[in-house]
Amino acid sequence: MNYQKNNRIYRPALLLLGLLSCGFTWGTPAKDPCVEAGEAVQEITRLSSADERLEAEKKVEKLCAGGGAAHYLKGLALEAAQRKEEAVEEYRTAVKQEPKLAEAHGRLGLLLFEKGAREEASVELFEASKSKADPAYARALGDIFQAAQLYALALSQYQQALPQSGNDAKLRVGMARGYLGLGDRAKARDLLVEALRLDPASLSARLELAEIYQGDKRYQEALEQLRQAGTAHPGDRDIHFRLARLLDLMGEAKLADAQYRQAGMERASSPEDHMKKAALYQQGTAFLKAAREYQALLLKQPDAPGVREKLGDALLAAGHDGEAIAAYGEALRRKEGSSAVLYNLGTLYERKGDLDQAMRNFSEAIRLDPENGDARRRLADIHSVRGDSDAAIAQYRELVSRHGDNPLSYYKLARLYEQDRKYSEAIAAYAKAIELDKDSEVAHQGIARLYLKRKQPEEAEKHLVEVLRLDPKHAEARELLISLYVKARRYDDTVKLLKTSAELNPESANDQYRLGVIYAFRGINDGAREQYQKALALKPDHARALNALGKLYLRIGEKEKAREALAAARKADPDLLEPVELLSKLDLKKQQKKQEYRKHHAKKTKGKKVSKEHKGKSKKKKGRR
């Protein structure tokens, strides 16, 4: 290794590192036609009139026919024609070319949500909502968060959509489910009553309201809601099953039997039958049906041991968090608790955001079973979130002492040590994580970061190379390695890294430009020019590439080409000082040459005049003689 033992960095290497480390300024030309095109479609939506869209299309065609705005308008047309897959692709292209098109992000997000691609949809909808408040975006984000059981986030989005959704019963049902998830049954009930006022035919509102009434032991009101639902939907087996379960609870066995038959189910005659059916439902992931069997069993045998834990598990798997908490809580009250019950309760409270309750349950789960690594890990993570690093470290140290074969535990312990600035302990924990899993990209990255901090570049390099082996496109690892190689003046290695980066990212103007920088630094002029031109083909107003090309032309003596490139760089980024300085020098030299030429020309002219005057005097003298 040729790393310098001291901290001295040679000026040329420092200059090169600066060039390679800085990106480039996109610039804001006075009248960029593609920017104008984007502005022209900012107010164009699916609700815009045909005349407004036609006018926008004409303007965009004239300004920037292949830009993001054009793709956005094409996407709108395709979506209107119900060609949604093609519309998605057009919107994708639009936001790639023009990231500031909020409506394109929004339409893309809504279509992806409709397709079921919720995670990707949430990214696009969030991007759209940053620039443009739209109840449709908020509503969709609320549904996405609701599905992920992030109830508080879901409610915050629904609240944003509420002012412009005054008569929307479905929104009230969504909000009610959010409040149910947070355990606020009263607010949920009020919202469902409001939803039914707005839309008496809302089946989901009736069923949710009946469930709340039943949970509050207001059986007649629950029965009324279910009967109304059954009248409107006589063939719905789920409604008949709900009625059967409620009638069983009310002691109306014969009426319940009739409802079970209409639900297409043979009524289980014994607790054992209920248990068998519940087990079969759970095997087929029909968790809600399994929960119903456990509930039916408990109607007949309220003291059946262990059933409430199974009921809680089924409800948890079905996403009915509030009911699962109630089932687990009842199990604990009946002294049927276990470490698993307490861990699940802790998880549910953590999901609700009640961290105090979560910690109490995780701690009790660990007390009952010190080997419960999941509970210990969750407790440590909450301590970490709350800034109690000592408590978090203590839990993870206990965790690795009991379950020392888990690389993730060592990685998390290393992160905690690092946050606490205990770097030696952090390095040891990262090393153990790597020993257990040599392909742990995050552990290699973490230990490399610490070796750099402790001025140990040779050790850092080994791990950064491993990160790139695992993920060739890992930008941070590549940048750190480039920095190391430049400081050590290992330019061949630097070239290899930059070449690979340019090949992996052929659409990145910056990667092409940076490869050109290292070529220019090493005097490979043809290679540098080729890379700068590649960068400019991808991004014609790449100010730094234009500036670098201008400097290259100056070096090889092509001054007019240099002037042209530098002028373009100044236009692309008026804040970039170097092209201004170089152009001033070029103008100054040109002015000096003109002055020198004029002086030289004046001397020659003066010499000729003197010569003519001398000849004239000679002739006069001869005449006198």
XYZ file of C-alpha atoms in Angstrom:
625
model
C 0.000 0.000 0.000
C 1.235 3.517 -0.839
C -0.902 5.371 1.714
C 0.906 8.319 3.302
C 1.762 7.714 6.940
C 1.237 11.370 7.774
C -1.760 13.522 6.925
C -0.082 15.550 4.133
C -2.003 15.463 0.845
C -0.309 16.676 -2.309
C -1.995 19.632 -3.965
C -2.628 17.943 -7.359
C -4.320 14.998 -5.651
C -6.376 17.384 -3.511
C -7.463 19.290 -6.609
C -8.415 16.049 -8.369
C -10.333 14.853 -5.314
C -12.247 18.115 -5.283
C -13.155 17.722 -8.941
C -14.245 14.125 -8.480
C -16.129 14.725 -5.243
C -18.229 17.631 -6.412
C -21.208 16.868 -8.544
C -22.398 19.409 -11.006
C -24.884 22.228 -11.008
C -27.867 21.650 -13.200
C -28.155 25.353 -13.822
C -31.241 27.416 -14.501
C -31.031 29.055 -17.903
C -33.108 32.176 -18.326
C -35.623 30.445 -20.560
C -35.135 26.694 -20.561
C -37.834 25.436 -22.951
C -38.338 22.128 -21.067
C -38.786 24.013 -17.786
C -41.329 26.249 -19.497
C -43.100 23.147 -20.824
C -43.277 21.748 -17.282
C -44.767 25.003 -16.017
C -47.311 24.932 -18.828
C -48.799 21.629 -17.619
C -48.673 22.246 -13.843
C -52.388 23.101 -13.770
C -53.469 20.463 -16.298
C -55.261 17.528 -14.641
C -57.763 14.835 -15.630
C -60.493 17.385 -14.885
C -59.118 20.009 -17.274
C -61.270 20.813 -20.293
C -60.422 19.510 -23.767
C -59.547 23.058 -24.895
C -57.135 23.554 -21.976
C -55.393 20.279 -22.682
C -55.181 20.960 -26.413
C -53.647 24.377 -25.782
C -51.112 22.834 -23.377
C -50.244 20.101 -25.892
C -49.527 22.686 -28.598
C -47.330 24.711 -26.285
C -45.406 21.658 -25.052
C -44.916 20.370 -28.606
C -43.360 23.677 -29.544
C -41.189 24.021 -26.441
C -39.982 20.506 -25.573
C -41.611 17.738 -27.607
C -39.767 14.837 -25.971
C -39.667 16.110 -22.396
C -41.402 15.094 -19.191
C -44.376 17.399 -19.778
C -45.124 15.736 -23.124
C -45.041 12.277 -21.540
C -47.337 13.486 -18.765
C -49.945 14.716 -21.254
C -49.686 11.437 -23.152
C -50.230 9.569 -19.890
C -53.410 11.568 -19.210
C -54.751 10.695 -22.656
C -53.964 6.990 -22.215
C -55.533 6.918 -18.773
C -58.694 8.562 -20.133
C -58.804 5.819 -22.787
C -58.549 3.166 -20.014
C -55.092 2.089 -21.251
C -53.742 2.213 -17.735
C -50.623 0.053 -18.123
C -49.377 2.306 -20.913
C -50.323 5.379 -18.874
C -48.190 4.108 -15.989
C -45.148 3.866 -18.273
C -45.704 7.392 -19.614
C -46.021 8.798 -16.094
C -42.848 6.949 -15.058
C -40.971 8.545 -17.951
C -42.472 11.939 -17.144
C -41.299 11.987 -13.508
C -37.899 10.600 -14.479
C -37.343 13.448 -16.937
C -39.060 16.130 -14.882
C -39.119 15.231 -11.162
C -41.038 18.395 -10.233
C -44.229 17.353 -12.059
C -46.390 16.809 -8.974
C -49.488 15.760 -10.906
C -47.504 13.103 -12.815
C -46.255 11.671 -9.501
C -49.820 11.752 -8.189
C -51.456 10.044 -11.184
C -48.696 7.421 -11.193
C -49.190 6.809 -7.471
C -52.964 6.427 -7.797
C -52.652 3.957 -10.677
C -50.031 1.924 -8.817
C -52.289 1.900 -5.734
C -55.144 0.669 -7.909
C -52.887 -2.159 -9.154
C -51.986 -3.143 -5.592
C -48.362 -1.926 -5.729
C -48.817 -0.089 -2.437
C -45.215 0.450 -1.444
C -44.243 2.049 -4.761
C -47.513 3.965 -4.840
C -46.827 5.487 -1.421
C -43.487 6.879 -2.646
C -45.094 8.599 -5.642
C -48.089 9.881 -3.685
C -45.873 11.285 -0.956
C -43.737 13.033 -3.593
C -46.877 14.509 -5.158
C -48.338 15.638 -1.841
C -45.157 17.591 -0.984
C -45.894 19.975 -3.852
C -49.641 19.748 -4.199
C -52.304 19.124 -1.557
C -54.913 16.841 -3.104
C -57.534 14.879 -1.133
C -57.198 11.967 -3.572
C -53.510 11.593 -2.684
C -54.204 11.884 1.045
C -57.052 9.369 0.812
C -54.917 6.806 -1.015
C -52.026 7.303 1.414
C -54.473 6.827 4.274
C -55.648 3.501 2.800
C -52.024 2.382 2.320
C -51.116 3.214 5.924
C -54.317 1.552 7.127
C -53.442 -1.668 5.307
C -50.002 -1.559 6.959
C -51.748 -1.102 10.339
C -50.122 2.308 10.803
C -53.321 3.743 12.194
C -52.101 7.121 13.437
C -50.494 7.889 10.052
C -53.630 6.723 8.250
C -55.821 9.033 10.338
C -53.558 12.025 9.694
C -54.003 11.488 5.938
C -57.767 10.954 6.203
C -58.038 14.202 8.189
C -56.355 16.036 5.307
C -58.896 14.604 2.860
C -61.908 15.243 5.090
C -62.592 18.964 4.391
C -63.161 18.272 0.688
C -64.996 14.977 1.266
C -67.972 16.260 3.229
C -70.472 13.623 2.049
C -68.100 10.689 1.651
C -69.306 7.774 3.792
C -66.378 5.534 2.795
C -63.896 8.022 4.219
C -65.722 7.921 7.567
C -65.551 4.115 7.546
C -61.792 4.287 6.891
C -61.341 6.737 9.759
C -63.468 4.546 12.043
C -61.196 1.571 11.320
C -58.207 3.744 12.158
C -59.702 4.674 15.534
C -60.579 1.025 16.166
C -56.955 0.138 15.489
C -55.934 2.703 18.107
C -58.496 1.304 20.548
C -60.844 4.339 20.518
C -64.192 2.579 20.047
C -66.314 5.642 20.898
C -64.865 7.763 18.094
C -65.110 4.834 15.716
C -68.791 4.325 16.607
C -69.641 8.009 16.063
C -67.953 8.001 12.646
C -69.832 4.854 11.561
C -73.154 6.392 12.632
C -72.248 9.445 10.547
C -71.299 7.201 7.603
C -74.732 5.527 7.722
C -76.441 8.913 7.858
C -74.593 9.874 4.674
C -75.114 6.474 2.991
C -77.702 4.158 4.605
C -76.729 1.429 2.093
C -73.117 1.231 3.328
C -72.645 -2.448 4.191
C -69.163 -2.000 5.641
C -70.403 0.735 8.000
C -73.254 -1.481 9.273
C -71.026 -4.498 9.853
C -68.350 -2.476 11.659
C -71.006 -0.779 13.810
C -72.624 -4.117 14.661
C -69.204 -5.431 15.730
C -68.717 -2.456 18.072
C -72.219 -2.789 19.571
C -71.614 -6.499 20.128
C -68.263 -5.796 21.810
C -70.025 -3.281 24.084
C -72.725 -5.931 24.868
C -75.406 -3.787 23.235
C -76.788 -6.906 21.596
C -80.169 -5.590 20.408
C -78.534 -2.671 18.583
C -76.000 -5.049 17.022
C -78.853 -7.373 15.978
C -80.729 -4.481 14.352
C -77.699 -3.488 12.280
C -77.086 -7.060 11.108
C -80.755 -7.626 10.241
C -80.799 -4.464 8.128
C -77.640 -5.616 6.407
C -79.180 -9.068 5.800
C -82.332 -7.538 4.319
C -80.247 -5.520 1.843
C -77.944 -8.495 1.052
C -79.970 -11.702 1.612
C -77.406 -13.977 -0.041
C -74.388 -12.771 1.913
C -73.141 -15.755 3.962
C -70.862 -13.614 6.081
C -73.858 -11.642 7.397
C -75.682 -14.871 8.258
C -72.627 -16.151 10.110
C -72.361 -12.916 12.087
C -76.062 -13.171 12.957
C -75.611 -16.781 14.038
C -72.724 -15.901 16.312
C -74.630 -13.002 17.861
C -77.775 -15.108 18.419
C -75.634 -17.773 20.056
C -74.289 -15.097 22.365
C -77.862 -14.002 23.153
C -78.885 -17.586 23.969
C -81.138 -17.981 20.901
C -79.845 -21.420 19.852
C -82.639 -22.314 17.395
C -82.474 -18.965 15.609
C -78.689 -19.286 15.509
C -78.987 -22.761 13.926
C -81.106 -21.325 11.108
C -78.537 -18.604 10.438
C -75.662 -21.106 10.445
C -77.521 -23.125 7.788
C -78.030 -20.016 5.665
C -74.337 -19.284 6.052
C -73.682 -22.706 4.473
C -72.023 -24.058 7.604
C -72.703 -27.120 9.618
C -72.877 -25.967 13.188
C -70.181 -27.524 15.306
C -71.757 -29.616 18.005
C -68.854 -29.747 20.469
C -65.895 -27.613 21.577
C -63.588 -30.154 19.957
C -65.284 -29.561 16.597
C -64.712 -25.812 16.949
C -61.028 -26.384 17.726
C -60.594 -28.691 14.730
C -62.282 -26.229 12.373
C -60.243 -23.326 13.738
C -57.025 -25.292 13.185
C -58.013 -26.050 9.590
C -58.879 -22.408 8.925
C -55.524 -21.273 10.314
C -53.653 -23.754 8.124
C -55.385 -22.174 5.135
C -54.608 -18.666 6.458
C -58.334 -17.946 6.920
C -57.508 -16.320 10.248
C -60.757 -14.440 10.733
C -62.790 -17.625 10.274
C -60.517 -19.356 12.773
C -61.141 -16.512 15.230
C -64.888 -16.970 14.815
C -64.597 -20.631 15.724
C -62.662 -19.772 18.881
C -65.292 -17.162 19.742
C -68.098 -19.697 19.182
C -66.290 -22.146 21.454
C -65.954 -19.524 24.193
C -69.694 -18.852 24.004
C -70.260 -22.465 25.026
C -67.282 -22.845 27.347
C -66.206 -19.437 28.705
C -63.638 -21.079 30.968
C -61.936 -23.165 28.257
C -58.202 -22.763 29.025
C -55.759 -21.484 26.401
C -58.444 -20.540 23.866
C -58.153 -16.788 24.386
C -54.461 -16.880 23.481
C -55.324 -18.743 20.269
C -58.125 -16.261 19.612
C -55.681 -13.375 20.067
C -53.194 -15.017 17.694
C -55.871 -15.465 15.009
C -57.124 -11.879 15.381
C -53.552 -10.550 15.302
C -52.881 -12.469 12.078
C -56.157 -11.176 10.619
C -55.171 -7.565 11.372
C -57.880 -6.961 13.994
C -55.499 -5.374 16.481
C -58.065 -3.933 18.894
C -59.872 -7.259 19.289
C -56.532 -9.082 19.612
C -55.516 -6.775 22.489
C -58.845 -7.489 24.197
C -58.397 -11.265 23.772
C -54.830 -11.264 25.102
C -55.829 -8.954 27.954
C -58.626 -11.327 28.961
C -56.165 -14.240 28.870
C -53.867 -12.365 31.277
C -56.737 -11.538 33.614
C -57.641 -15.241 33.732
C -54.010 -16.087 34.594
C -53.530 -17.717 31.176
C -50.630 -15.484 30.239
C -47.352 -16.615 28.727
C -44.200 -14.996 27.421
C -45.640 -15.280 23.897
C -48.895 -13.530 24.910
C -46.960 -10.693 26.533
C -44.650 -10.357 23.529
C -47.631 -10.147 21.155
C -49.304 -7.591 23.396
C -46.081 -5.559 23.447
C -45.959 -5.681 19.653
C -49.558 -4.476 19.384
C -49.008 -1.594 21.806
C -45.800 -0.629 19.997
C -47.747 -0.566 16.739
C -50.295 1.749 18.374
C -47.493 4.040 19.537
C -48.020 3.298 23.240
C -44.339 2.623 23.999
C -44.749 2.592 27.787
C -47.243 -0.273 27.603
C -45.093 -2.000 24.994
C -42.028 -1.856 27.251
C -43.963 -3.187 30.239
C -45.168 -6.173 28.253
C -41.779 -6.903 26.665
C -40.093 -6.705 30.079
C -42.647 -9.086 31.595
C -42.225 -11.454 28.631
C -38.456 -11.530 29.303
C -39.054 -12.110 33.028
C -41.198 -15.162 32.251
C -38.783 -16.415 29.587
C -35.242 -14.941 29.615
C -34.590 -16.753 26.313
C -37.271 -14.715 24.491
C -34.835 -12.992 22.130
C -37.561 -11.247 20.119
C -38.918 -9.481 23.211
C -35.409 -8.500 24.307
C -34.636 -7.142 20.830
C -37.846 -5.081 20.695
C -37.193 -3.708 24.182
C -33.635 -2.744 23.186
C -34.887 -0.982 20.053
C -37.380 1.090 22.064
C -34.625 2.066 24.513
C -32.541 3.119 21.513
C -35.368 5.194 20.021
C -35.804 6.933 23.358
C -32.094 7.742 23.545
C -31.269 5.387 26.427
C -28.230 3.818 24.776
C -26.895 2.223 27.972
C -30.131 0.258 28.480
C -30.224 -0.708 24.806
C -26.594 -1.886 24.891
C -27.287 -3.918 28.025
C -30.155 -5.738 26.306
C -28.125 -6.485 23.187
C -25.142 -7.688 25.226
C -27.478 -10.071 27.008
C -28.927 -11.057 23.659
C -25.566 -11.952 22.102
C -24.526 -13.810 25.248
C -27.629 -16.007 24.961
C -27.964 -16.140 21.151
C -24.417 -15.545 19.950
C -24.988 -16.996 16.485
C -27.109 -14.108 15.184
C -25.068 -11.620 13.098
C -27.904 -9.085 13.154
C -27.646 -8.810 16.955
C -23.928 -8.062 16.728
C -24.575 -5.503 13.978
C -27.166 -3.682 16.080
C -24.880 -3.797 19.103
C -22.105 -2.306 16.948
C -24.401 0.521 15.832
C -25.261 1.292 19.452
C -21.589 1.342 20.445
C -20.866 3.614 17.483
C -23.623 6.034 18.485
C -22.139 6.040 21.992
C -18.664 6.752 20.484
C -17.274 3.492 21.844
C -15.416 2.831 18.614
C -13.174 -0.059 19.707
C -16.188 -2.005 21.006
C -18.121 -1.136 17.830
C -15.336 -2.442 15.581
C -15.182 -5.684 17.578
C -18.968 -6.151 17.258
C -18.927 -5.394 13.517
C -16.069 -7.890 13.093
C -18.090 -10.564 14.904
C -21.121 -9.863 12.678
C -18.873 -10.311 9.611
C -17.369 -13.485 11.045
C -20.892 -14.923 11.324
C -22.023 -13.562 7.953
C -19.230 -12.594 5.554
C -21.842 -11.248 3.104
C -23.283 -8.701 5.543
C -23.059 -5.570 3.425
C -24.169 -3.254 6.239
C -21.551 -4.664 8.642
C -18.742 -4.215 6.085
C -19.925 -0.670 5.464
C -20.155 0.122 9.188
C -16.692 -1.159 10.049
C -15.167 0.628 7.030
C -16.702 3.894 8.218
C -15.090 3.443 11.642
C -11.668 2.523 10.225
C -11.765 5.728 8.164
C -12.670 7.698 11.268
C -9.675 6.173 13.066
C -7.294 6.938 10.155
C -6.820 3.294 9.147
C -7.345 3.467 5.359
C -5.833 0.044 4.601
C -8.403 -1.703 6.816
C -11.218 0.494 5.497
C -10.309 -0.392 1.908
C -10.678 -4.154 2.521
C -14.254 -3.727 3.682
C -15.242 -1.150 1.065
C -14.078 -3.599 -1.614
C -16.346 -6.207 -0.006
C -19.296 -3.804 -0.085
C -18.760 -3.312 -3.834
C -18.459 -7.064 -4.318
C -21.866 -7.472 -2.725
C -23.406 -4.429 -4.408
C -21.458 -3.099 -7.431
C -23.747 -0.044 -7.561
C -23.142 1.012 -3.947
C -22.447 4.717 -4.502
C -21.162 5.596 -1.015
C -18.589 2.767 -0.956
C -17.365 3.733 -4.417
C -16.980 7.392 -3.430
C -15.019 6.491 -0.302
C -12.717 4.188 -2.259
C -12.131 6.859 -4.906
C -11.220 9.287 -2.138
C -8.785 6.763 -0.628
C -7.149 5.978 -3.959
C -6.748 9.628 -4.951
C -5.209 10.536 -1.588
C -2.788 7.612 -1.992
C -2.107 8.687 -5.633
C -3.260 5.266 -6.878
C -4.599 6.641 -10.115
C -4.820 3.329 -11.996
C -7.195 2.027 -9.313
C -9.124 5.303 -9.464
C -9.560 4.946 -13.224
C -10.833 1.379 -12.830
C -13.451 2.466 -10.296
C -14.637 5.392 -12.379
C -14.756 3.246 -15.533
C -16.911 0.670 -13.750
C -19.171 3.401 -12.414
C -19.629 4.873 -15.914
C -20.439 1.416 -17.311
C -22.917 0.624 -14.539
C -24.629 4.010 -14.923
C -24.588 4.746 -18.667
C -27.400 7.301 -18.235
C -25.523 9.274 -15.586
C -23.923 12.381 -17.078
C -22.002 12.922 -13.854
C -20.324 9.503 -13.992
C -19.208 10.095 -17.594
C -17.891 13.548 -16.639
C -15.919 12.281 -13.654
C -14.183 9.635 -15.747
C -13.221 12.450 -18.100
C -11.726 14.387 -15.158
C -9.335 11.577 -14.234
C -8.360 11.097 -17.893
C -7.607 14.809 -18.188
C -5.635 14.740 -14.955
C -3.489 11.933 -16.357
C -3.009 13.678 -19.702
C -5.204 11.285 -21.733
C -6.765 14.081 -23.760
C -8.673 11.990 -26.305
C -10.256 9.876 -23.545
C -11.164 12.974 -21.560
C -12.779 14.672 -24.556
C -14.782 11.515 -25.363
C -16.140 11.281 -21.799
C -17.044 14.979 -21.631
C -18.910 14.626 -24.922
C -20.759 11.574 -23.586
C -21.802 13.590 -20.537
C -23.012 16.429 -22.754
C -24.954 14.029 -24.969
C -26.877 12.994 -21.852
C -27.146 16.494 -20.373
C -26.371 19.292 -22.860
C -26.304 21.960 -20.119
C -23.912 20.043 -17.859
C -21.965 23.121 -16.772
C -18.929 21.357 -15.316
C -18.497 19.109 -18.355
C -18.674 22.171 -20.612
C -16.130 23.954 -18.438
C -13.804 20.928 -18.399
C -14.098 20.580 -22.182
C -13.235 24.250 -22.566
C -10.117 23.822 -20.397
C -9.120 20.770 -22.440
C -9.409 22.718 -25.687
C -7.281 25.474 -24.145
C -4.626 22.927 -23.246
C -4.410 21.559 -26.790
C -4.481 25.043 -28.348
C -7.993 25.047 -29.884
C -8.947 28.459 -28.533
C -12.109 29.085 -30.512
C -13.582 25.733 -29.443
C -12.503 26.531 -25.888
C -14.256 29.894 -26.044
C -17.456 28.258 -27.316
C -17.472 25.561 -24.586
C -16.688 28.051 -21.803
C -19.404 30.432 -22.965
C -21.892 27.533 -22.897
C -20.719 26.610 -19.364
C -21.251 30.199 -18.193
C -24.766 30.188 -19.664
C -25.614 26.807 -18.108
C -24.484 27.922 -14.643
C -23.923 31.652 -14.148
C -22.641 30.947 -10.604
C -19.731 28.832 -11.820
C -16.742 31.170 -11.622
C -14.008 29.321 -13.532
C -15.450 29.706 -17.065
C -15.925 33.433 -16.404
C -12.273 33.773 -15.358
C -10.983 31.731 -18.302
C -13.076 33.698 -20.782
C -11.773 36.947 -19.280
C -8.193 35.728 -19.718
C -8.913 34.702 -23.295
C -10.443 38.116 -24.024
C -7.514 39.835 -22.341
C -4.980 37.888 -24.410
C -6.942 38.645 -27.554
C -6.963 42.333 -26.648
C -3.232 42.267 -25.941
C -2.550 40.644 -29.293
C -4.592 43.336 -31.026
C -2.660 46.045 -29.223
C 0.661 44.405 -30.081
C -0.407 44.145 -33.706
C -1.415 47.817 -33.787
C 1.911 48.883 -32.227
C 3.845 46.743 -34.672
C 1.796 48.054 -37.593
C 2.302 51.651 -36.385
C 6.098 51.152 -36.210
C 6.207 49.771 -39.747
C 4.089 52.644 -41.040
C 6.264 55.191 -39.268
C 9.412 53.559 -40.706
C 8.046 53.830 -44.208
C 7.215 57.507 -43.735
C 10.716 58.255 -42.435
C 12.244 56.413 -45.394
C 10.164 58.445 -47.897
C 11.085 61.735 -46.230
C 14.798 60.773 -46.327
C 14.601 59.999 -50.053
C 12.880 63.317 -50.754
C 15.624 65.273 -48.974
C 18.334 63.445 -50.925
C 16.719 64.398 -54.225
C 16.577 68.068 -53.239
C 20.288 68.086 -52.366
C 21.195 66.586 -55.747
C 19.149 69.261 -57.521
C 21.033 72.035 -55.771
C 24.321 70.624 -56.838
